[in-house]
């Protein structure tokens, strides 16, 4: 078994060396190919932060274990961390948060154990970074939630929950407001849940989830969420167990998986040998289990938990009455505790699985294959126009452009209807959504829409437009607030 290792920037090399020393001392049967990624690779002129050789090695080997990496500021380059997750379609971000004895939190002091796994969709949502400023005053972000994208992360979460014997799997969402996007994610969750009747599955609105996680974290087990909500909820969970220094992360795809700590390069303490390697070690332990090295993972994790229970710590956490260890001393303490069993949360030591290296091959793009296409037709169009006039003025002009095909249905501003009815108290910005539908509800052709576009452009700047589709007898677009 050979994996790619990128040590990263700042404290990256120090904590990676500490973790690899622990692995070596435990005779983990893995070989490492160190690859070039990170700030200095950007500086050498590689705009995606990795050399072509690094990309090739990672694609061949399928596993990347990485330290934190810095994104150069002000050069217009994208984060190599995000590029890696997206390029290799690591669609599920898994983070395990468990109470660690020796890491004091309000919950550990109250004797409330926490063991929560967050599975966050890792590619879609507003993280596509597709943003525009249609007018000087308005910035828009496109939010992508797709059926194949949601299904693959939700299926991963259910499979993982089943394998780990989890007691509950919960979908966090905001489908009460974002009925189509979060609604689709929830629909996919409910669809997949039917295939796992042995698992208790339920859903919760994300704000309620945030409150309940703080009040009764012990009630939750596996939680699956869309990208942005998952990002926020996972940091909330990190706070419950003592902060980002104890947060491991696995980015899982069908062909490539990336294991890394959640924290950054900590430039303020880089090069001093005082960084805490726990989060990267926990990520490495997750990787060992992913690869089937169950025994190595359990022995190392038990040694880590035992070490923490002894009050041994680095400078960033733990009791002030016990002097903090440096990175090397802390990892040596873990090595000296191999074979010890912690009082709390001990992991059963089971044999390593038979590991057969997988041959990675991508023959077709599975994302394009979705369910049977439903009967779909166009019934209207939303025209987003720049205008600083009142709705009544816009309506008068637009009604003329409707012609014999279109009916002006309503005008909204920031999602709230302002015409034909509305309130004088609704504040307006200079981007209106003017909604046209076909006169008698009959299907329209794209040419009809283009005709309307040409006519309307005589009076207004059209910033963008969206077709209004009916799909399988259902409206595939949202109504404006108040419509
Ligand atoms: P950071 O996580 O590097 O540091 C925040 C604070 O936590 C600092 O005071 C730091 O000393 C401390 N800290 C972090 N990790 C620690 C550890 N293992 N042991 C002891 N103390 C630790 O976050 P910041 O300062 O916002 O980002 C610094 C750089 O890291 C930026 O260039 C950012 O882009 C990058 N970054 C990279 C990530 C990745 O590679 N996945 C994730 C987050 C940030």
Short mmCIF file of C-alpha atoms and ligand atoms in Angstrom, two decimals:
data_model
loop_
_atom_site.label_atom_id
_atom_site.label_comp_id
_atom_site.label_asym_id
_atom_site.label_seq_id
_atom_site.Cartn_x
_atom_site.Cartn_y
_atom_site.Cartn_z
CA UNK A 1 0.00 0.00 0.00
CA UNK A 2 1.43 3.35 -1.07
CA UNK A 3 -0.15 6.75 -0.49
CA UNK A 4 0.71 10.33 -1.44
CA UNK A 5 1.78 12.68 1.34
CA UNK A 6 1.90 16.48 1.06
CA UNK A 7 3.42 17.99 4.18
CA UNK A 8 1.97 21.45 3.64
CA UNK A 9 3.04 24.90 4.81
CA UNK A 10 3.61 26.57 8.20
CA UNK A 11 3.29 23.95 10.95
CA UNK A 12 2.39 21.34 8.29
CA UNK A 13 5.83 19.67 8.00
CA UNK A 14 6.26 19.56 11.82
CA UNK A 15 2.93 17.91 12.57
CA UNK A 16 3.12 15.61 9.52
CA UNK A 17 6.59 14.40 10.58
CA UNK A 18 5.24 13.80 14.11
CA UNK A 19 2.33 11.73 12.78
CA UNK A 20 4.48 9.73 10.35
CA UNK A 21 6.93 9.00 13.19
CA UNK A 22 4.02 7.60 15.24
CA UNK A 23 2.89 5.50 12.24
CA UNK A 24 6.41 4.20 11.69
CA UNK A 25 6.81 3.30 15.38
CA UNK A 26 3.57 1.33 15.10
CA UNK A 27 4.82 -0.40 11.94
CA UNK A 28 1.91 0.80 9.85
CA UNK A 29 2.41 -1.08 6.55
CA UNK A 30 2.23 1.96 4.26
CA UNK A 31 4.80 3.51 1.94
CA UNK A 32 4.72 7.24 1.30
CA UNK A 33 5.35 9.25 -1.84
CA UNK A 34 5.97 12.86 -0.84
CA UNK A 35 4.37 15.20 -3.40
CA UNK A 36 4.76 18.92 -4.09
CA UNK A 37 1.73 21.00 -3.13
CA UNK A 38 1.26 24.29 -1.31
CA UNK A 39 2.45 27.85 -1.17
CA UNK A 40 5.94 27.35 -2.53
CA UNK A 41 4.48 25.51 -5.54
CA UNK A 42 2.25 28.53 -6.27
CA UNK A 43 5.37 30.70 -5.91
CA UNK A 44 7.12 28.57 -8.56
CA UNK A 45 4.35 29.48 -11.00
CA UNK A 46 1.97 26.50 -10.78
CA UNK A 47 -1.37 28.30 -10.60
CA UNK A 48 -3.29 25.40 -9.00
CA UNK A 49 -0.76 24.93 -6.19
CA UNK A 50 0.47 21.50 -7.25
CA UNK A 51 3.00 20.21 -9.76
CA UNK A 52 1.78 17.98 -12.63
CA UNK A 53 3.87 15.15 -11.08
CA UNK A 54 1.99 15.58 -7.78
CA UNK A 55 -1.37 15.47 -9.56
CA UNK A 56 -0.32 12.35 -11.47
CA UNK A 57 0.92 10.56 -8.32
CA UNK A 58 -2.27 11.35 -6.35
CA UNK A 59 -4.47 10.17 -9.21
CA UNK A 60 -2.46 6.93 -9.45
CA UNK A 61 -2.35 6.23 -5.73
CA UNK A 62 -5.87 7.36 -4.82
CA UNK A 63 -5.07 8.51 -1.27
CA UNK A 64 -3.68 11.89 -0.24
CA UNK A 65 -2.66 12.58 3.36
CA UNK A 66 -2.03 16.30 3.61
CA UNK A 67 -0.93 18.98 6.02
CA UNK A 68 -2.51 22.46 6.00
CA UNK A 69 -1.63 24.68 3.03
CA UNK A 70 -1.51 28.42 2.58
CA UNK A 71 -3.21 30.20 -0.29
CA UNK A 72 -1.08 33.19 -1.42
CA UNK A 73 -3.04 36.39 -0.86
CA UNK A 74 -3.68 39.00 -3.53
CA UNK A 75 -2.51 36.82 -6.46
CA UNK A 76 -6.02 35.83 -7.56
CA UNK A 77 -5.24 32.12 -7.16
CA UNK A 78 -7.74 29.64 -5.73
CA UNK A 79 -7.09 27.63 -2.55
CA UNK A 80 -5.23 24.41 -3.33
CA UNK A 81 -7.25 22.72 -0.57
CA UNK A 82 -10.53 23.49 -2.32
CA UNK A 83 -9.06 22.75 -5.79
CA UNK A 84 -8.00 19.29 -4.59
CA UNK A 85 -11.45 18.50 -3.13
CA UNK A 86 -13.23 19.62 -6.27
CA UNK A 87 -10.86 18.30 -8.93
CA UNK A 88 -11.05 14.80 -7.52
CA UNK A 89 -14.74 14.91 -6.65
CA UNK A 90 -14.32 14.11 -2.97
CA UNK A 91 -18.01 14.67 -2.50
CA UNK A 92 -18.34 13.68 1.16
CA UNK A 93 -16.59 15.55 3.93
CA UNK A 94 -16.65 13.40 7.04
CA UNK A 95 -15.71 14.84 10.41
CA UNK A 96 -15.89 12.85 13.63
CA UNK A 97 -16.27 14.80 16.85
CA UNK A 98 -15.85 12.93 20.09
CA UNK A 99 -15.18 13.97 23.67
CA UNK A 100 -11.54 13.44 24.55
CA UNK A 101 -10.71 13.03 28.23
CA UNK A 102 -7.98 15.50 29.08
CA UNK A 103 -9.53 18.09 26.78
CA UNK A 104 -11.84 20.03 29.07
CA UNK A 105 -15.12 21.40 27.74
CA UNK A 106 -18.38 22.36 29.46
CA UNK A 107 -19.81 19.01 28.34
CA UNK A 108 -16.90 16.87 29.56
CA UNK A 109 -17.12 18.66 32.94
CA UNK A 110 -20.86 17.88 33.07
CA UNK A 111 -20.19 14.22 32.18
CA UNK A 112 -22.04 14.47 28.84
CA UNK A 113 -20.31 12.30 26.20
CA UNK A 114 -20.24 13.53 22.62
CA UNK A 115 -19.78 11.30 19.59
CA UNK A 116 -21.13 12.96 16.46
CA UNK A 117 -20.17 12.39 12.84
CA UNK A 118 -20.98 15.16 10.39
CA UNK A 119 -21.14 14.25 6.70
CA UNK A 120 -21.12 17.42 4.64
CA UNK A 121 -21.65 17.63 0.89
CA UNK A 122 -18.31 18.92 -0.33
CA UNK A 123 -18.66 20.16 -3.92
CA UNK A 124 -21.96 21.92 -4.60
CA UNK A 125 -24.12 24.61 -2.98
CA UNK A 126 -22.83 28.19 -3.03
CA UNK A 127 -19.25 26.83 -2.94
CA UNK A 128 -19.26 26.70 -6.73
CA UNK A 129 -18.35 30.36 -6.27
CA UNK A 130 -20.57 31.33 -9.21
CA UNK A 131 -21.29 34.94 -8.33
CA UNK A 132 -22.23 38.02 -10.32
CA UNK A 133 -22.98 41.66 -9.71
CA UNK A 134 -25.83 42.36 -12.17
CA UNK A 135 -26.09 45.95 -10.92
CA UNK A 136 -23.76 48.10 -8.87
CA UNK A 137 -25.91 47.49 -5.78
CA UNK A 138 -26.67 43.79 -6.08
CA UNK A 139 -24.46 40.70 -5.73
CA UNK A 140 -25.87 37.29 -6.59
CA UNK A 141 -24.64 33.80 -5.83
CA UNK A 142 -25.84 30.68 -7.61
CA UNK A 143 -26.62 27.75 -5.38
CA UNK A 144 -26.31 24.35 -7.02
CA UNK A 145 -28.02 21.40 -5.39
CA UNK A 146 -28.21 18.47 -7.79
CA UNK A 147 -29.92 15.09 -7.53
CA UNK A 148 -26.81 13.00 -8.41
CA UNK A 149 -24.62 15.19 -6.17
CA UNK A 150 -27.00 14.85 -3.22
CA UNK A 151 -27.58 11.13 -3.75
CA UNK A 152 -23.90 10.24 -3.73
CA UNK A 153 -23.14 11.99 -0.43
CA UNK A 154 -26.33 10.74 1.24
CA UNK A 155 -25.69 7.16 0.10
CA UNK A 156 -22.16 7.43 1.51
CA UNK A 157 -23.56 8.66 4.87
CA UNK A 158 -26.07 5.79 5.09
CA UNK A 159 -23.48 3.15 4.15
CA UNK A 160 -21.07 4.55 6.75
CA UNK A 161 -23.79 4.67 9.41
CA UNK A 162 -24.76 1.07 8.67
CA UNK A 163 -21.14 -0.13 8.75
CA UNK A 164 -20.50 1.61 12.07
CA UNK A 165 -23.73 0.38 13.66
CA UNK A 166 -24.93 3.98 14.19
CA UNK A 167 -28.15 4.48 16.16
CA UNK A 168 -29.51 7.45 14.22
CA UNK A 169 -28.96 9.35 10.95
CA UNK A 170 -30.36 12.85 10.64
CA UNK A 171 -30.67 15.18 7.65
CA UNK A 172 -30.17 18.86 8.51
CA UNK A 173 -31.79 21.24 6.01
CA UNK A 174 -33.72 24.44 5.42
CA UNK A 175 -36.38 22.98 3.12
CA UNK A 176 -39.09 25.06 4.79
CA UNK A 177 -37.59 28.15 3.10
CA UNK A 178 -35.52 26.84 0.19
CA UNK A 179 -38.18 24.47 -1.03
CA UNK A 180 -36.51 23.48 -4.30
CA UNK A 181 -32.81 23.33 -3.36
CA UNK A 182 -32.94 22.06 0.22
CA UNK A 183 -36.21 20.36 -0.73
CA UNK A 184 -34.34 18.28 -3.33
CA UNK A 185 -31.63 17.35 -0.82
CA UNK A 186 -34.27 16.26 1.71
CA UNK A 187 -36.19 14.33 -0.96
CA UNK A 188 -32.98 12.44 -1.86
CA UNK A 189 -32.40 11.70 1.85
CA UNK A 190 -35.90 10.29 2.25
CA UNK A 191 -35.49 8.25 -0.94
CA UNK A 192 -32.20 6.68 0.24
CA UNK A 193 -33.58 6.13 3.78
CA UNK A 194 -36.12 3.68 2.35
CA UNK A 195 -33.23 1.38 1.38
CA UNK A 196 -32.00 1.29 5.02
CA UNK A 197 -35.06 0.38 7.13
CA UNK A 198 -32.76 -0.91 9.90
CA UNK A 199 -31.44 2.63 10.55
CA UNK A 200 -33.45 5.22 12.45
CA UNK A 201 -33.55 8.20 10.11
CA UNK A 202 -35.13 11.62 10.56
CA UNK A 203 -34.69 15.22 9.51
CA UNK A 204 -34.43 18.56 11.28
CA UNK A 205 -34.41 22.20 10.23
CA UNK A 206 -30.83 23.42 10.47
CA UNK A 207 -31.41 26.28 12.93
CA UNK A 208 -33.24 23.92 15.29
CA UNK A 209 -30.34 21.48 14.81
CA UNK A 210 -27.83 24.16 15.87
CA UNK A 211 -29.82 24.83 19.05
CA UNK A 212 -30.34 21.14 19.89
CA UNK A 213 -26.66 20.31 19.29
CA UNK A 214 -25.74 22.83 21.97
CA UNK A 215 -28.48 21.78 24.39
CA UNK A 216 -28.47 17.97 23.91
CA UNK A 217 -25.48 16.93 21.75
CA UNK A 218 -25.67 13.37 23.09
CA UNK A 219 -28.92 12.84 21.13
CA UNK A 220 -27.15 13.02 17.75
CA UNK A 221 -25.09 10.42 15.96
CA UNK A 222 -24.66 10.89 12.17
CA UNK A 223 -25.83 14.16 10.61
CA UNK A 224 -25.77 14.79 6.85
CA UNK A 225 -26.02 18.31 5.43
CA UNK A 226 -25.50 20.44 2.34
CA UNK A 227 -22.15 22.21 1.95
CA UNK A 228 -22.56 25.62 3.64
CA UNK A 229 -24.84 24.40 6.43
CA UNK A 230 -22.47 21.45 6.95
CA UNK A 231 -19.48 23.79 7.12
CA UNK A 232 -21.07 25.85 9.90
CA UNK A 233 -22.50 22.90 11.83
CA UNK A 234 -19.17 21.04 11.75
CA UNK A 235 -17.34 23.98 13.30
CA UNK A 236 -20.10 24.21 15.91
CA UNK A 237 -19.44 20.54 16.72
CA UNK A 238 -15.68 21.19 16.87
CA UNK A 239 -16.46 23.79 19.54
CA UNK A 240 -18.43 21.19 21.53
CA UNK A 241 -15.37 18.92 21.83
CA UNK A 242 -12.67 21.54 22.44
CA UNK A 243 -12.00 23.41 19.21
CA UNK A 244 -10.51 22.92 15.76
CA UNK A 245 -7.28 21.47 17.23
CA UNK A 246 -9.20 18.24 17.78
CA UNK A 247 -11.10 18.09 14.50
CA UNK A 248 -10.06 15.49 11.93
CA UNK A 249 -11.43 15.54 8.41
CA UNK A 250 -11.78 13.06 5.57
CA UNK A 251 -12.77 14.07 2.05
CA UNK A 252 -14.13 10.96 0.41
CA UNK A 253 -14.68 10.34 -3.29
CA UNK A 254 -15.20 7.17 -5.29
CA UNK A 255 -11.66 7.18 -6.63
CA UNK A 256 -9.62 9.52 -4.45
CA UNK A 257 -9.81 10.33 -0.74
CA UNK A 258 -8.04 13.19 1.05
CA UNK A 259 -7.31 13.17 4.78
CA UNK A 260 -6.34 16.40 6.53
CA UNK A 261 -6.75 18.38 9.75
CA UNK A 262 -9.37 21.12 9.78
CA UNK A 263 -7.07 23.83 11.14
CA UNK A 264 -4.73 25.98 9.03
CA UNK A 265 -0.98 26.52 8.81
CA UNK A 266 -0.73 28.46 12.12
CA UNK A 267 2.00 30.79 10.80
CA UNK A 268 2.31 32.41 14.26
CA UNK A 269 3.84 29.24 15.74
CA UNK A 270 5.42 27.66 12.63
CA UNK A 271 8.99 26.35 12.96
CA UNK A 272 8.91 26.33 16.77
CA UNK A 273 8.08 22.63 17.26
CA UNK A 274 5.20 23.52 19.59
CA UNK A 275 2.18 22.76 17.35
CA UNK A 276 -0.43 20.21 18.42
CA UNK A 277 -0.44 17.22 16.04
CA UNK A 278 -3.68 15.70 17.47
CA UNK A 279 -6.06 16.78 14.68
CA UNK A 280 -3.73 15.51 11.94
CA UNK A 281 -3.15 12.29 13.91
CA UNK A 282 -6.92 11.77 14.25
CA UNK A 283 -7.25 12.37 10.48
CA UNK A 284 -4.48 9.82 9.92
CA UNK A 285 -6.31 7.33 12.17
CA UNK A 286 -9.47 7.84 10.11
CA UNK A 287 -7.36 7.15 7.01
CA UNK A 288 -5.96 3.93 8.50
CA UNK A 289 -9.52 2.69 9.14
CA UNK A 290 -10.55 3.74 5.61
CA UNK A 291 -7.69 1.61 4.28
CA UNK A 292 -8.53 -1.36 6.51
CA UNK A 293 -5.65 -1.02 9.01
CA UNK A 294 -8.03 -1.48 11.94
CA UNK A 295 -5.47 -2.78 14.42
CA UNK A 296 -2.93 0.00 13.84
CA UNK A 297 -5.72 2.58 14.05
CA UNK A 298 -7.06 1.23 17.36
CA UNK A 299 -3.63 0.87 19.03
CA UNK A 300 -2.60 4.41 18.02
CA UNK A 301 -5.97 5.91 19.00
CA UNK A 302 -5.97 4.17 22.38
CA UNK A 303 -2.42 5.45 22.99
CA UNK A 304 -3.52 8.98 22.08
CA UNK A 305 -6.58 8.83 24.39
CA UNK A 306 -4.47 7.35 27.20
CA UNK A 307 -1.86 10.11 26.77
CA UNK A 308 -4.55 12.81 26.94
CA UNK A 309 -6.09 11.16 30.02
CA UNK A 310 -2.67 11.39 31.72
CA UNK A 311 -2.95 15.19 31.34
CA UNK A 312 -0.11 15.27 28.78
CA UNK A 313 -0.68 18.14 26.39
CA UNK A 314 0.87 20.66 24.02
CA UNK A 315 0.85 24.36 24.89
CA UNK A 316 -2.46 25.18 23.21
CA UNK A 317 -4.71 23.18 25.58
CA UNK A 318 -4.84 21.30 28.87
CA UNK A 319 -4.12 22.13 32.48
CA UNK A 320 -1.85 25.11 33.15
CA UNK A 321 -0.48 23.31 36.22
CA UNK A 322 1.21 20.65 34.01
CA UNK A 323 3.86 22.14 31.67
CA UNK A 324 3.03 21.69 27.98
CA UNK A 325 5.12 19.33 25.81
CA UNK A 326 6.56 20.29 22.46
CA UNK A 327 5.44 18.49 19.28
CA UNK A 328 8.23 15.88 19.39
CA UNK A 329 7.79 15.14 23.12
CA UNK A 330 4.01 14.85 22.72
CA UNK A 331 4.31 12.34 19.87
CA UNK A 332 7.00 10.38 21.77
CA UNK A 333 4.60 10.19 24.76
CA UNK A 334 1.97 8.66 22.46
CA UNK A 335 4.50 6.13 21.13
CA UNK A 336 5.47 5.15 24.69
CA UNK A 337 1.77 4.46 25.41
CA UNK A 338 1.22 1.92 22.60
CA UNK A 339 -0.60 -1.06 24.10
CA UNK A 340 -2.21 0.94 26.94
CA UNK A 341 -5.99 1.10 27.28
CA UNK A 342 -7.65 4.42 28.10
CA UNK A 343 -10.31 4.50 30.82
CA UNK A 344 -12.77 6.29 28.52
CA UNK A 345 -13.61 5.59 24.87
CA UNK A 346 -11.18 2.68 24.38
CA UNK A 347 -11.35 1.25 20.85
CA UNK A 348 -11.52 -2.53 20.41
CA UNK A 349 -8.32 -3.82 18.82
CA UNK A 350 -9.47 -5.89 15.85
CA UNK A 351 -7.19 -7.36 13.17
CA UNK A 352 -6.24 -5.42 10.07
CA UNK A 353 -8.38 -6.24 7.06
CA UNK A 354 -6.96 -7.88 3.96
CA UNK A 355 -5.93 -4.88 1.95
CA UNK A 356 -5.89 -5.23 -1.80
CA UNK A 357 -4.74 -2.06 -3.51
CA UNK A 358 -7.51 -0.78 -5.75
CA UNK A 359 -6.86 0.02 -9.39
CA UNK A 360 -8.45 3.40 -9.99
CA UNK A 361 -10.15 3.85 -13.30
CA UNK A 362 -12.77 6.36 -14.30
CA UNK A 363 -14.53 5.15 -17.42
CA UNK A 364 -17.57 7.36 -17.55
CA UNK A 365 -19.06 10.35 -15.81
CA UNK A 366 -21.67 8.94 -13.48
CA UNK A 367 -22.99 12.38 -12.57
CA UNK A 368 -24.77 12.74 -15.88
CA UNK A 369 -26.93 9.69 -15.22
CA UNK A 370 -29.94 10.56 -13.13
CA UNK A 371 -33.46 9.26 -12.86
CA UNK A 372 -35.72 8.88 -15.86
CA UNK A 373 -36.35 12.31 -17.36
CA UNK A 374 -39.79 13.57 -16.49
CA UNK A 375 -42.08 15.30 -18.99
CA UNK A 376 -40.87 18.87 -19.02
CA UNK A 377 -42.02 22.05 -20.75
CA UNK A 378 -41.54 25.83 -20.54
CA UNK A 379 -44.43 27.87 -19.16
CA UNK A 380 -42.78 31.22 -18.65
CA UNK A 381 -39.67 33.23 -17.92
CA UNK A 382 -38.23 35.36 -15.13
CA UNK A 383 -36.48 38.45 -16.48
CA UNK A 384 -34.09 40.13 -14.05
CA UNK A 385 -33.92 43.79 -15.05
CA UNK A 386 -32.00 46.74 -13.70
CA UNK A 387 -34.35 49.61 -12.88
CA UNK A 388 -34.67 52.31 -10.24
CA UNK A 389 -38.32 53.16 -10.97
CA UNK A 390 -41.40 52.10 -8.97
CA UNK A 391 -43.09 48.71 -9.69
CA UNK A 392 -46.18 50.36 -11.21
CA UNK A 393 -44.06 52.09 -13.85
CA UNK A 394 -42.27 48.82 -14.72
CA UNK A 395 -45.56 46.91 -14.89
CA UNK A 396 -47.08 49.40 -17.36
CA UNK A 397 -44.09 49.05 -19.69
CA UNK A 398 -43.79 45.28 -19.34
CA UNK A 399 -47.47 44.58 -20.01
CA UNK A 400 -46.99 46.02 -23.49
CA UNK A 401 -44.09 43.64 -24.17
CA UNK A 402 -46.10 40.54 -23.24
CA UNK A 403 -47.80 40.56 -26.64
CA UNK A 404 -50.08 37.67 -27.57
CA UNK A 405 -48.04 34.94 -25.88
CA UNK A 406 -47.19 36.23 -22.42
CA UNK A 407 -49.01 37.47 -19.40
CA UNK A 408 -47.17 39.65 -16.86
CA UNK A 409 -47.81 37.66 -13.69
CA UNK A 410 -45.92 39.52 -11.03
CA UNK A 411 -42.88 41.63 -10.19
CA UNK A 412 -40.70 40.89 -7.20
CA UNK A 413 -37.71 42.50 -5.57
CA UNK A 414 -35.24 40.42 -3.54
CA UNK A 415 -37.78 37.59 -3.65
CA UNK A 416 -40.74 39.58 -2.32
CA UNK A 417 -43.72 40.36 -4.54
CA UNK A 418 -44.15 44.11 -5.11
CA UNK A 419 -46.68 44.02 -7.97
CA UNK A 420 -49.68 43.51 -8.56
CA UNK A 421 -49.95 43.67 -4.77
CA UNK A 422 -47.32 44.50 -2.20
CA UNK A 423 -46.53 46.85 0.62
CA UNK A 424 -45.10 50.35 0.54
CA UNK A 425 -42.89 49.21 3.42
CA UNK A 426 -40.97 46.73 1.27
CA UNK A 427 -37.55 48.19 0.58
CA UNK A 428 -36.49 48.01 -3.06
CA UNK A 429 -33.10 47.57 -4.73
CA UNK A 430 -32.41 48.27 -8.39
CA UNK A 431 -32.79 44.68 -9.59
CA UNK A 432 -36.37 43.51 -10.24
CA UNK A 433 -37.58 40.08 -11.24
CA UNK A 434 -40.33 40.41 -13.80
CA UNK A 435 -42.25 37.15 -14.24
CA UNK A 436 -44.02 36.33 -17.49
CA UNK A 437 -46.10 33.20 -18.02
CA UNK A 438 -47.80 31.87 -21.12
CA UNK A 439 -51.27 33.36 -21.58
CA UNK A 440 -53.26 30.14 -21.24
CA UNK A 441 -50.70 27.95 -19.44
CA UNK A 442 -49.82 26.20 -22.71
CA UNK A 443 -46.18 25.17 -23.43
CA UNK A 444 -43.88 27.83 -24.88
CA UNK A 445 -40.92 27.55 -27.23
CA UNK A 446 -37.51 29.09 -26.56
CA UNK A 447 -38.10 31.30 -29.62
CA UNK A 448 -41.12 32.84 -27.84
CA UNK A 449 -38.88 33.71 -24.91
CA UNK A 450 -36.23 35.17 -27.21
CA UNK A 451 -38.87 37.35 -28.87
CA UNK A 452 -39.87 38.69 -25.48
CA UNK A 453 -36.19 39.25 -24.64
CA UNK A 454 -35.66 41.39 -27.74
CA UNK A 455 -38.83 43.40 -27.13
CA UNK A 456 -38.11 44.02 -23.43
CA UNK A 457 -34.48 44.98 -24.08
CA UNK A 458 -35.79 48.10 -25.85
CA UNK A 459 -36.87 49.48 -22.47
CA UNK A 460 -34.67 47.81 -19.86
CA UNK A 461 -31.21 46.33 -19.27
CA UNK A 462 -31.90 42.60 -18.85
CA UNK A 463 -29.24 41.30 -16.47
CA UNK A 464 -30.23 37.64 -16.65
CA UNK A 465 -33.20 35.39 -17.20
CA UNK A 466 -34.46 31.99 -16.03
CA UNK A 467 -36.88 29.72 -17.81
CA UNK A 468 -39.92 28.64 -15.82
CA UNK A 469 -40.30 24.89 -16.31
CA UNK A 470 -43.02 22.42 -15.42
CA UNK A 471 -41.49 19.03 -14.68
CA UNK A 472 -43.54 15.88 -14.13
CA UNK A 473 -46.65 18.01 -13.51
CA UNK A 474 -44.88 20.09 -10.82
CA UNK A 475 -43.67 23.68 -10.88
CA UNK A 476 -39.85 23.61 -11.11
CA UNK A 477 -39.50 27.18 -9.83
CA UNK A 478 -40.33 28.99 -6.62
CA UNK A 479 -43.10 31.51 -6.03
CA UNK A 480 -42.21 34.98 -4.81
CA UNK A 481 -42.91 35.76 -1.14
CA UNK A 482 -46.49 37.01 -1.08
CA UNK A 483 -47.40 35.63 -4.54
P1 LIG B 1 -5.13 28.58 11.70
O1 LIG B 1 -5.97 27.38 11.99
O2 LIG B 1 -3.86 28.33 10.98
O3 LIG B 1 -4.76 29.32 13.10
C1 LIG B 1 -5.72 29.84 14.00
C2 LIG B 1 -5.13 29.82 15.43
O4 LIG B 1 -5.08 28.47 15.90
C3 LIG B 1 -3.70 30.33 15.51
O5 LIG B 1 -3.54 31.04 16.70
C4 LIG B 1 -2.85 29.07 15.51
O6 LIG B 1 -1.63 29.23 16.20
C5 LIG B 1 -3.75 28.09 16.25
N1 LIG B 1 -3.54 26.70 15.77
C6 LIG B 1 -4.00 26.15 14.61
N2 LIG B 1 -3.59 24.89 14.50
C7 LIG B 1 -2.88 24.61 15.61
C8 LIG B 1 -2.20 23.46 16.07
N3 LIG B 1 -2.18 22.32 15.37
N4 LIG B 1 -1.54 23.53 17.25
C9 LIG B 1 -1.57 24.66 17.98
N5 LIG B 1 -2.19 25.79 17.61
C10 LIG B 1 -2.84 25.77 16.43
O7 LIG B 1 -6.05 29.60 10.91
P2 LIG B 1 -5.68 30.95 10.13
O8 LIG B 1 -4.67 31.73 10.92
O9 LIG B 1 -6.97 31.57 9.82
O10 LIG B 1 -5.05 30.50 8.75
C11 LIG B 1 -3.64 30.46 8.48
C12 LIG B 1 -3.40 29.90 7.07
O11 LIG B 1 -3.88 28.55 6.97
C13 LIG B 1 -4.09 30.68 5.94
O12 LIG B 1 -3.17 30.84 4.88
C14 LIG B 1 -5.24 29.77 5.50
O13 LIG B 1 -5.54 29.95 4.15
C15 LIG B 1 -4.66 28.38 5.78
N6 LIG B 1 -5.68 27.37 6.03
C16 LIG B 1 -5.50 26.14 5.45
C17 LIG B 1 -6.39 25.12 5.67
C18 LIG B 1 -6.13 23.78 5.05
O14 LIG B 1 -5.07 23.54 4.55
N7 LIG B 1 -7.09 22.86 5.06
C19 LIG B 1 -7.58 25.31 6.53
C20 LIG B 1 -7.65 26.61 7.14
C21 LIG B 1 -6.74 27.61 6.88
#
